[in-house]
Amino acid sequence: EVTKHLDPKWAEDNNLLQIEKKLFKHGENSGHNRKQAVGALVHALITSAELKLNEKFEEPLLGWNAVLPEEPLQFLKSLKETVSRHVIQLNTVQAATYRGRKVVLSLFETLSSEAEMLLPSSFQILWKEAKSVRDQNRIVCDYIAGMTDQYANRFYERLFLPGHG
């Protein structure tokens, strides 16, 4: 599906003609082959990038942008669409995304309203010193942003699920 959007010349120049087999082949060394294929894709896209100067910037360093020529750009767009359709839109992935959103929002609401009781002492100090509710919310956001997924889930379970406290 993705390879039909591969420009043959660009694919050959970047050793990508067999990429689909390497990405989706099952069996011995399939994990290694997939890792090698992803590495080859990343390498091909990075080495295809070109620098273009945007003259609108006064500072020369800020004016440079990395852009992809048409062939790799079309391939990248096709790859993104395929990943979205076959991975991101899977109901299992969507369910995990929904659950993650619910965990983060529940933690934010609870920590915002019970900060003095539930935040670690270092964050409690910052929260108390905050000059506005907006600043306090920012501190709660920073605390949640620093959590790993596993820690956020455990914290959520301790707060909301019986028998996990």
Short mmCIF file of N, CA and C in Angstrom, two decimals:
data_model
loop_
_atom_site.label_atom_id
_atom_site.label_comp_id
_atom_site.label_asym_id
_atom_site.label_seq_id
_atom_site.Cartn_x
_atom_site.Cartn_y
_atom_site.Cartn_z
N GLU A 1 0.83 -1.20 0.00
CA GLU A 1 0.00 0.00 0.00
C GLU A 1 0.87 1.26 0.00
N VAL A 2 1.89 1.28 0.85
CA VAL A 2 2.77 2.44 0.93
C VAL A 2 3.71 2.48 -0.26
N THR A 3 4.16 1.29 -0.68
CA THR A 3 5.16 1.25 -1.74
C THR A 3 4.63 1.74 -3.08
N LYS A 4 3.31 1.74 -3.27
CA LYS A 4 2.79 2.25 -4.54
C LYS A 4 3.02 3.76 -4.66
N HIS A 5 3.30 4.42 -3.55
CA HIS A 5 3.60 5.86 -3.58
C HIS A 5 5.11 6.13 -3.54
N LEU A 6 5.89 5.06 -3.65
CA LEU A 6 7.34 5.22 -3.68
C LEU A 6 7.78 5.56 -5.10
N ASP A 7 8.49 6.63 -5.26
CA ASP A 7 9.10 6.94 -6.54
C ASP A 7 10.19 5.89 -6.77
N PRO A 8 10.15 5.13 -7.88
CA PRO A 8 11.11 4.03 -8.08
C PRO A 8 12.57 4.47 -8.01
N LYS A 9 12.88 5.61 -8.60
CA LYS A 9 14.27 6.10 -8.59
C LYS A 9 14.69 6.45 -7.17
N TRP A 10 13.84 7.19 -6.45
CA TRP A 10 14.16 7.57 -5.06
C TRP A 10 14.28 6.32 -4.20
N ALA A 11 13.37 5.36 -4.39
CA ALA A 11 13.40 4.12 -3.61
C ALA A 11 14.68 3.34 -3.87
N GLU A 12 15.07 3.25 -5.14
CA GLU A 12 16.30 2.52 -5.47
C GLU A 12 17.52 3.24 -4.90
N ASP A 13 17.58 4.55 -5.04
CA ASP A 13 18.71 5.33 -4.52
C ASP A 13 18.85 5.18 -3.01
N ASN A 14 17.74 4.90 -2.32
CA ASN A 14 17.75 4.80 -0.86
C ASN A 14 17.56 3.38 -0.35
N ASN A 15 17.74 2.40 -1.24
CA ASN A 15 17.63 0.97 -0.87
C ASN A 15 16.30 0.64 -0.20
N LEU A 16 15.22 1.15 -0.76
CA LEU A 16 13.90 0.94 -0.16
C LEU A 16 12.99 0.04 -0.99
N LEU A 17 13.51 -0.60 -2.03
CA LEU A 17 12.66 -1.39 -2.91
C LEU A 17 12.02 -2.58 -2.19
N GLN A 18 12.69 -3.14 -1.21
CA GLN A 18 12.16 -4.31 -0.49
C GLN A 18 11.60 -3.92 0.88
N ILE A 19 11.31 -2.66 1.08
CA ILE A 19 10.95 -2.15 2.41
C ILE A 19 9.68 -2.79 2.96
N GLU A 20 8.69 -3.01 2.10
CA GLU A 20 7.42 -3.57 2.57
C GLU A 20 7.61 -4.98 3.13
N LYS A 21 8.42 -5.78 2.45
CA LYS A 21 8.69 -7.14 2.93
C LYS A 21 9.37 -7.09 4.30
N LYS A 22 10.33 -6.20 4.44
CA LYS A 22 11.05 -6.11 5.71
C LYS A 22 10.16 -5.60 6.84
N LEU A 23 9.25 -4.70 6.52
CA LEU A 23 8.37 -4.15 7.55
C LEU A 23 7.32 -5.14 8.03
N PHE A 24 6.79 -5.94 7.13
CA PHE A 24 5.63 -6.76 7.47
C PHE A 24 5.87 -8.26 7.43
N LYS A 25 7.10 -8.69 7.19
CA LYS A 25 7.40 -10.11 7.16
C LYS A 25 7.39 -10.67 8.58
N HIS A 26 6.76 -11.82 8.75
CA HIS A 26 6.72 -12.49 10.04
C HIS A 26 7.69 -13.66 10.02
N GLY A 27 8.14 -14.04 11.18
CA GLY A 27 9.03 -15.19 11.27
C GLY A 27 10.32 -14.84 11.97
N GLU A 28 11.31 -15.68 11.73
CA GLU A 28 12.60 -15.50 12.39
C GLU A 28 13.21 -14.16 11.99
N ASN A 29 13.73 -13.46 12.96
CA ASN A 29 14.37 -12.14 12.78
C ASN A 29 13.41 -11.05 12.31
N SER A 30 12.10 -11.27 12.41
CA SER A 30 11.16 -10.26 11.92
C SER A 30 11.30 -8.95 12.70
N GLY A 31 11.52 -9.04 14.01
CA GLY A 31 11.71 -7.83 14.81
C GLY A 31 12.95 -7.07 14.38
N HIS A 32 14.02 -7.80 14.15
CA HIS A 32 15.27 -7.19 13.70
C HIS A 32 15.09 -6.56 12.32
N ASN A 33 14.42 -7.30 11.42
CA ASN A 33 14.19 -6.79 10.07
C ASN A 33 13.34 -5.53 10.09
N ARG A 34 12.32 -5.53 10.93
CA ARG A 34 11.44 -4.36 11.04
C ARG A 34 12.24 -3.16 11.55
N LYS A 35 13.09 -3.39 12.56
CA LYS A 35 13.91 -2.31 13.10
C LYS A 35 14.85 -1.76 12.02
N GLN A 36 15.44 -2.64 11.25
CA GLN A 36 16.33 -2.22 10.17
C GLN A 36 15.56 -1.43 9.11
N ALA A 37 14.34 -1.87 8.80
CA ALA A 37 13.53 -1.20 7.79
C ALA A 37 13.13 0.20 8.26
N VAL A 38 12.72 0.33 9.51
CA VAL A 38 12.36 1.64 10.04
C VAL A 38 13.58 2.55 10.03
N GLY A 39 14.73 2.02 10.42
CA GLY A 39 15.97 2.80 10.37
C GLY A 39 16.29 3.26 8.96
N ALA A 40 16.08 2.39 7.98
CA ALA A 40 16.33 2.75 6.59
C ALA A 40 15.37 3.85 6.13
N LEU A 41 14.11 3.76 6.55
CA LEU A 41 13.13 4.81 6.20
C LEU A 41 13.53 6.15 6.79
N VAL A 42 13.87 6.14 8.06
CA VAL A 42 14.28 7.38 8.73
C VAL A 42 15.51 7.97 8.04
N HIS A 43 16.48 7.11 7.77
CA HIS A 43 17.71 7.56 7.10
C HIS A 43 17.39 8.17 5.73
N ALA A 44 16.55 7.49 4.96
CA ALA A 44 16.20 7.97 3.62
C ALA A 44 15.52 9.34 3.68
N LEU A 45 14.62 9.50 4.62
CA LEU A 45 13.91 10.79 4.73
C LEU A 45 14.84 11.90 5.21
N ILE A 46 15.68 11.59 6.18
CA ILE A 46 16.61 12.62 6.69
C ILE A 46 17.60 13.04 5.61
N THR A 47 18.18 12.06 4.93
CA THR A 47 19.18 12.41 3.91
C THR A 47 18.56 13.04 2.67
N SER A 48 17.25 12.89 2.51
CA SER A 48 16.57 13.54 1.38
C SER A 48 16.22 14.99 1.67
N ALA A 49 16.23 15.36 2.92
CA ALA A 49 15.85 16.73 3.29
C ALA A 49 16.82 17.73 2.68
N GLU A 50 16.27 18.86 2.31
CA GLU A 50 17.06 19.96 1.76
C GLU A 50 16.84 21.20 2.60
N LEU A 51 17.84 22.06 2.64
CA LEU A 51 17.70 23.31 3.38
C LEU A 51 17.22 24.41 2.44
N LYS A 52 16.20 25.11 2.88
CA LYS A 52 15.67 26.25 2.11
C LYS A 52 15.70 27.47 3.02
N LEU A 53 16.11 28.59 2.45
CA LEU A 53 16.18 29.83 3.22
C LEU A 53 14.88 30.61 3.06
N ASN A 54 14.29 30.96 4.20
CA ASN A 54 13.10 31.81 4.23
C ASN A 54 13.60 33.23 4.49
N GLU A 55 13.53 34.06 3.50
CA GLU A 55 14.11 35.40 3.56
C GLU A 55 13.33 36.36 4.47
N LYS A 56 12.19 35.93 4.98
CA LYS A 56 11.38 36.80 5.84
C LYS A 56 12.06 37.05 7.19
N PHE A 57 12.96 36.18 7.58
CA PHE A 57 13.64 36.32 8.86
C PHE A 57 14.86 37.22 8.71
N GLU A 58 15.03 38.13 9.67
CA GLU A 58 16.20 38.99 9.65
C GLU A 58 17.43 38.22 10.10
N GLU A 59 17.25 37.35 11.08
CA GLU A 59 18.35 36.54 11.61
C GLU A 59 18.56 35.34 10.68
N PRO A 60 19.72 35.24 10.05
CA PRO A 60 19.94 34.16 9.08
C PRO A 60 19.73 32.76 9.65
N LEU A 61 20.14 32.53 10.88
CA LEU A 61 19.99 31.19 11.45
C LEU A 61 18.53 30.76 11.57
N LEU A 62 17.64 31.71 11.80
CA LEU A 62 16.23 31.39 11.95
C LEU A 62 15.54 31.14 10.62
N GLY A 63 16.12 31.59 9.55
CA GLY A 63 15.49 31.50 8.24
C GLY A 63 15.62 30.16 7.55
N TRP A 64 16.48 29.29 8.05
CA TRP A 64 16.70 28.01 7.38
C TRP A 64 15.66 26.98 7.82
N ASN A 65 15.06 26.31 6.84
CA ASN A 65 14.09 25.25 7.10
C ASN A 65 14.49 24.00 6.34
N ALA A 66 14.30 22.85 6.99
CA ALA A 66 14.49 21.57 6.30
C ALA A 66 13.19 21.22 5.60
N VAL A 67 13.27 20.92 4.32
CA VAL A 67 12.08 20.55 3.54
C VAL A 67 12.38 19.28 2.74
N LEU A 68 11.33 18.54 2.44
CA LEU A 68 11.49 17.34 1.62
C LEU A 68 11.11 17.64 0.18
N PRO A 69 11.89 17.13 -0.76
CA PRO A 69 11.49 17.23 -2.17
C PRO A 69 10.20 16.44 -2.40
N GLU A 70 9.59 16.60 -3.55
CA GLU A 70 8.28 16.03 -3.84
C GLU A 70 8.21 14.50 -3.66
N GLU A 71 9.19 13.75 -4.16
CA GLU A 71 9.11 12.28 -4.10
C GLU A 71 9.07 11.76 -2.67
N PRO A 72 10.04 12.12 -1.83
CA PRO A 72 9.96 11.64 -0.44
C PRO A 72 8.78 12.24 0.33
N LEU A 73 8.37 13.45 -0.03
CA LEU A 73 7.23 14.07 0.65
C LEU A 73 5.95 13.28 0.37
N GLN A 74 5.74 12.88 -0.87
CA GLN A 74 4.56 12.08 -1.21
C GLN A 74 4.59 10.73 -0.50
N PHE A 75 5.78 10.13 -0.43
CA PHE A 75 5.92 8.86 0.28
C PHE A 75 5.58 9.05 1.76
N LEU A 76 6.10 10.10 2.38
CA LEU A 76 5.85 10.35 3.80
C LEU A 76 4.36 10.57 4.06
N LYS A 77 3.70 11.32 3.19
CA LYS A 77 2.25 11.53 3.35
C LYS A 77 1.51 10.20 3.27
N SER A 78 1.88 9.36 2.32
CA SER A 78 1.24 8.05 2.17
C SER A 78 1.51 7.18 3.40
N LEU A 79 2.72 7.23 3.91
CA LEU A 79 3.08 6.45 5.10
C LEU A 79 2.24 6.90 6.30
N LYS A 80 2.11 8.20 6.48
CA LYS A 80 1.30 8.73 7.59
C LYS A 80 -0.16 8.29 7.47
N GLU A 81 -0.71 8.36 6.27
CA GLU A 81 -2.10 7.94 6.06
C GLU A 81 -2.28 6.45 6.35
N THR A 82 -1.31 5.65 5.92
CA THR A 82 -1.38 4.20 6.14
C THR A 82 -1.29 3.88 7.62
N VAL A 83 -0.36 4.51 8.32
CA VAL A 83 -0.22 4.27 9.76
C VAL A 83 -1.48 4.71 10.49
N SER A 84 -2.03 5.83 10.09
CA SER A 84 -3.26 6.30 10.72
C SER A 84 -4.39 5.29 10.52
N ARG A 85 -4.53 4.81 9.31
CA ARG A 85 -5.63 3.90 8.98
C ARG A 85 -5.46 2.53 9.63
N HIS A 86 -4.23 2.00 9.64
CA HIS A 86 -4.01 0.63 10.08
C HIS A 86 -3.51 0.50 11.52
N VAL A 87 -3.13 1.60 12.14
CA VAL A 87 -2.63 1.53 13.52
C VAL A 87 -3.43 2.47 14.42
N ILE A 88 -3.35 3.75 14.15
CA ILE A 88 -3.92 4.74 15.06
C ILE A 88 -5.44 4.62 15.16
N GLN A 89 -6.10 4.29 14.06
CA GLN A 89 -7.56 4.21 14.07
C GLN A 89 -8.10 2.86 14.57
N LEU A 90 -7.22 1.93 14.93
CA LEU A 90 -7.68 0.66 15.50
C LEU A 90 -8.47 0.93 16.77
N ASN A 91 -9.54 0.19 16.97
CA ASN A 91 -10.36 0.44 18.15
C ASN A 91 -9.59 0.21 19.44
N THR A 92 -8.63 -0.71 19.44
CA THR A 92 -7.84 -0.93 20.65
C THR A 92 -6.96 0.28 20.96
N VAL A 93 -6.40 0.89 19.94
CA VAL A 93 -5.58 2.09 20.14
C VAL A 93 -6.46 3.25 20.56
N GLN A 94 -7.61 3.39 19.94
CA GLN A 94 -8.54 4.46 20.31
C GLN A 94 -9.02 4.30 21.75
N ALA A 95 -9.26 3.06 22.16
CA ALA A 95 -9.69 2.81 23.54
C ALA A 95 -8.59 3.19 24.52
N ALA A 96 -7.35 2.85 24.20
CA ALA A 96 -6.22 3.21 25.07
C ALA A 96 -6.06 4.73 25.13
N THR A 97 -6.26 5.40 24.01
CA THR A 97 -6.18 6.86 23.97
C THR A 97 -7.27 7.48 24.83
N TYR A 98 -8.48 6.95 24.71
CA TYR A 98 -9.60 7.45 25.52
C TYR A 98 -9.31 7.26 27.00
N ARG A 99 -8.82 6.07 27.36
CA ARG A 99 -8.51 5.79 28.76
C ARG A 99 -7.43 6.74 29.27
N GLY A 100 -6.38 6.94 28.48
CA GLY A 100 -5.32 7.85 28.87
C GLY A 100 -5.82 9.26 29.09
N ARG A 101 -6.70 9.72 28.21
CA ARG A 101 -7.28 11.06 28.35
C ARG A 101 -8.09 11.15 29.64
N LYS A 102 -8.87 10.11 29.91
CA LYS A 102 -9.69 10.08 31.13
C LYS A 102 -8.80 10.09 32.38
N VAL A 103 -7.72 9.33 32.36
CA VAL A 103 -6.79 9.30 33.49
C VAL A 103 -6.20 10.69 33.73
N VAL A 104 -5.69 11.31 32.68
CA VAL A 104 -5.05 12.63 32.82
C VAL A 104 -6.05 13.68 33.30
N LEU A 105 -7.23 13.71 32.71
CA LEU A 105 -8.23 14.70 33.13
C LEU A 105 -8.69 14.48 34.57
N SER A 106 -8.89 13.22 34.95
CA SER A 106 -9.30 12.92 36.33
C SER A 106 -8.21 13.31 37.31
N LEU A 107 -6.96 13.01 36.97
CA LEU A 107 -5.85 13.40 37.85
C LEU A 107 -5.78 14.91 37.98
N PHE A 108 -5.93 15.62 36.85
CA PHE A 108 -5.86 17.07 36.90
C PHE A 108 -6.97 17.65 37.79
N GLU A 109 -8.18 17.21 37.57
CA GLU A 109 -9.31 17.73 38.36
C GLU A 109 -9.10 17.46 39.85
N THR A 110 -8.67 16.26 40.18
CA THR A 110 -8.50 15.89 41.59
C THR A 110 -7.32 16.61 42.21
N LEU A 111 -6.19 16.62 41.51
CA LEU A 111 -5.00 17.28 42.07
C LEU A 111 -5.20 18.79 42.18
N SER A 112 -5.93 19.37 41.26
CA SER A 112 -6.20 20.81 41.32
C SER A 112 -7.05 21.16 42.54
N SER A 113 -8.02 20.31 42.83
CA SER A 113 -8.92 20.63 43.95
C SER A 113 -8.37 20.16 45.30
N GLU A 114 -7.44 19.22 45.29
CA GLU A 114 -6.89 18.68 46.54
C GLU A 114 -5.36 18.75 46.56
N ALA A 115 -4.82 19.82 46.00
CA ALA A 115 -3.37 19.93 45.83
C ALA A 115 -2.60 19.83 47.14
N GLU A 116 -3.10 20.49 48.17
CA GLU A 116 -2.37 20.50 49.45
C GLU A 116 -2.34 19.12 50.10
N MET A 117 -3.26 18.28 49.73
CA MET A 117 -3.32 16.95 50.32
C MET A 117 -2.62 15.90 49.45
N LEU A 118 -2.65 16.07 48.12
CA LEU A 118 -2.21 15.00 47.23
C LEU A 118 -0.90 15.24 46.49
N LEU A 119 -0.51 16.50 46.31
CA LEU A 119 0.75 16.77 45.61
C LEU A 119 1.93 16.43 46.51
N PRO A 120 3.05 16.01 45.93
CA PRO A 120 4.27 15.83 46.73
C PRO A 120 4.69 17.17 47.33
N SER A 121 5.44 17.13 48.40
CA SER A 121 5.76 18.36 49.14
C SER A 121 6.44 19.42 48.28
N SER A 122 7.33 19.02 47.38
CA SER A 122 8.02 20.02 46.55
C SER A 122 7.02 20.75 45.64
N PHE A 123 6.02 20.05 45.14
CA PHE A 123 5.00 20.68 44.30
C PHE A 123 3.99 21.45 45.15
N GLN A 124 3.76 21.00 46.38
CA GLN A 124 2.87 21.74 47.27
C GLN A 124 3.43 23.12 47.55
N ILE A 125 4.73 23.18 47.77
CA ILE A 125 5.38 24.48 48.03
C ILE A 125 5.18 25.41 46.84
N LEU A 126 5.47 24.90 45.64
CA LEU A 126 5.30 25.71 44.43
C LEU A 126 3.84 26.13 44.25
N TRP A 127 2.93 25.20 44.52
CA TRP A 127 1.50 25.47 44.37
C TRP A 127 1.06 26.58 45.32
N LYS A 128 1.53 26.53 46.58
CA LYS A 128 1.17 27.55 47.57
C LYS A 128 1.75 28.92 47.21
N GLU A 129 2.93 28.92 46.59
CA GLU A 129 3.59 30.18 46.23
C GLU A 129 3.06 30.77 44.93
N ALA A 130 2.26 30.02 44.20
CA ALA A 130 1.73 30.50 42.91
C ALA A 130 0.88 31.75 43.13
N LYS A 131 0.97 32.67 42.19
CA LYS A 131 0.30 33.96 42.32
C LYS A 131 -1.15 33.96 41.81
N SER A 132 -1.53 32.92 41.09
CA SER A 132 -2.90 32.88 40.54
C SER A 132 -3.34 31.42 40.39
N VAL A 133 -4.62 31.25 40.17
CA VAL A 133 -5.16 29.90 39.93
C VAL A 133 -4.54 29.33 38.66
N ARG A 134 -4.35 30.19 37.69
CA ARG A 134 -3.72 29.75 36.43
C ARG A 134 -2.32 29.19 36.71
N ASP A 135 -1.55 29.87 37.53
CA ASP A 135 -0.21 29.40 37.89
C ASP A 135 -0.28 28.09 38.67
N GLN A 136 -1.27 27.97 39.55
CA GLN A 136 -1.45 26.73 40.30
C GLN A 136 -1.78 25.58 39.34
N ASN A 137 -2.65 25.84 38.39
CA ASN A 137 -2.99 24.82 37.40
C ASN A 137 -1.77 24.40 36.59
N ARG A 138 -0.92 25.37 36.29
CA ARG A 138 0.31 25.07 35.54
C ARG A 138 1.20 24.12 36.34
N ILE A 139 1.28 24.32 37.65
CA ILE A 139 2.10 23.46 38.51
C ILE A 139 1.53 22.04 38.52
N VAL A 140 0.22 21.93 38.61
CA VAL A 140 -0.43 20.61 38.56
C VAL A 140 -0.15 19.96 37.20
N CYS A 141 -0.26 20.73 36.13
CA CYS A 141 0.04 20.20 34.79
C CYS A 141 1.48 19.71 34.69
N ASP A 142 2.40 20.50 35.23
CA ASP A 142 3.81 20.10 35.20
C ASP A 142 4.03 18.80 35.96
N TYR A 143 3.36 18.65 37.09
CA TYR A 143 3.49 17.43 37.87
C TYR A 143 2.97 16.23 37.07
N ILE A 144 1.81 16.37 36.47
CA ILE A 144 1.23 15.27 35.69
C ILE A 144 2.09 14.98 34.46
N ALA A 145 2.60 16.02 33.82
CA ALA A 145 3.44 15.83 32.63
C ALA A 145 4.71 15.06 32.94
N GLY A 146 5.17 15.15 34.18
CA GLY A 146 6.38 14.43 34.58
C GLY A 146 6.15 12.97 34.91
N MET A 147 4.89 12.55 34.93
CA MET A 147 4.57 11.16 35.26
C MET A 147 4.79 10.25 34.05
N THR A 148 5.26 9.04 34.31
CA THR A 148 5.24 8.04 33.25
C THR A 148 3.81 7.53 33.13
N ASP A 149 3.50 6.87 32.04
CA ASP A 149 2.16 6.29 31.87
C ASP A 149 1.86 5.32 33.01
N GLN A 150 2.85 4.50 33.33
CA GLN A 150 2.66 3.50 34.38
C GLN A 150 2.38 4.16 35.73
N TYR A 151 3.14 5.20 36.06
CA TYR A 151 2.92 5.88 37.33
C TYR A 151 1.56 6.57 37.36
N ALA A 152 1.19 7.22 36.26
CA ALA A 152 -0.12 7.90 36.20
C ALA A 152 -1.25 6.89 36.40
N ASN A 153 -1.13 5.73 35.77
CA ASN A 153 -2.17 4.70 35.94
C ASN A 153 -2.23 4.19 37.38
N ARG A 154 -1.07 3.97 38.00
CA ARG A 154 -1.04 3.52 39.40
C ARG A 154 -1.64 4.58 40.32
N PHE A 155 -1.29 5.84 40.09
CA PHE A 155 -1.80 6.94 40.91
C PHE A 155 -3.32 7.02 40.75
N TYR A 156 -3.80 6.92 39.52
CA TYR A 156 -5.24 6.94 39.24
C TYR A 156 -5.93 5.79 39.98
N GLU A 157 -5.36 4.59 39.89
CA GLU A 157 -5.95 3.43 40.56
C GLU A 157 -6.01 3.64 42.07
N ARG A 158 -4.93 4.19 42.65
CA ARG A 158 -4.92 4.45 44.10
C ARG A 158 -6.03 5.41 44.49
N LEU A 159 -6.30 6.39 43.65
CA LEU A 159 -7.31 7.40 43.97
C LEU A 159 -8.74 6.92 43.72
N PHE A 160 -8.94 6.17 42.66
CA PHE A 160 -10.31 5.92 42.20
C PHE A 160 -10.79 4.48 42.22
N LEU A 161 -9.89 3.51 42.34
CA LEU A 161 -10.33 2.11 42.28
C LEU A 161 -10.20 1.45 43.65
N PRO A 162 -11.27 0.89 44.15
CA PRO A 162 -11.23 0.22 45.46
C PRO A 162 -10.21 -0.93 45.44
N GLY A 163 -9.50 -1.07 46.54
CA GLY A 163 -8.54 -2.16 46.67
C GLY A 163 -7.18 -1.88 46.07
N HIS A 164 -6.97 -0.69 45.51
CA HIS A 164 -5.67 -0.36 44.92
C HIS A 164 -4.91 0.69 45.74
N GLY A 165 -5.50 1.13 46.85
CA GLY A 165 -4.91 2.21 47.63
C GLY A 165 -3.80 1.74 48.49
#
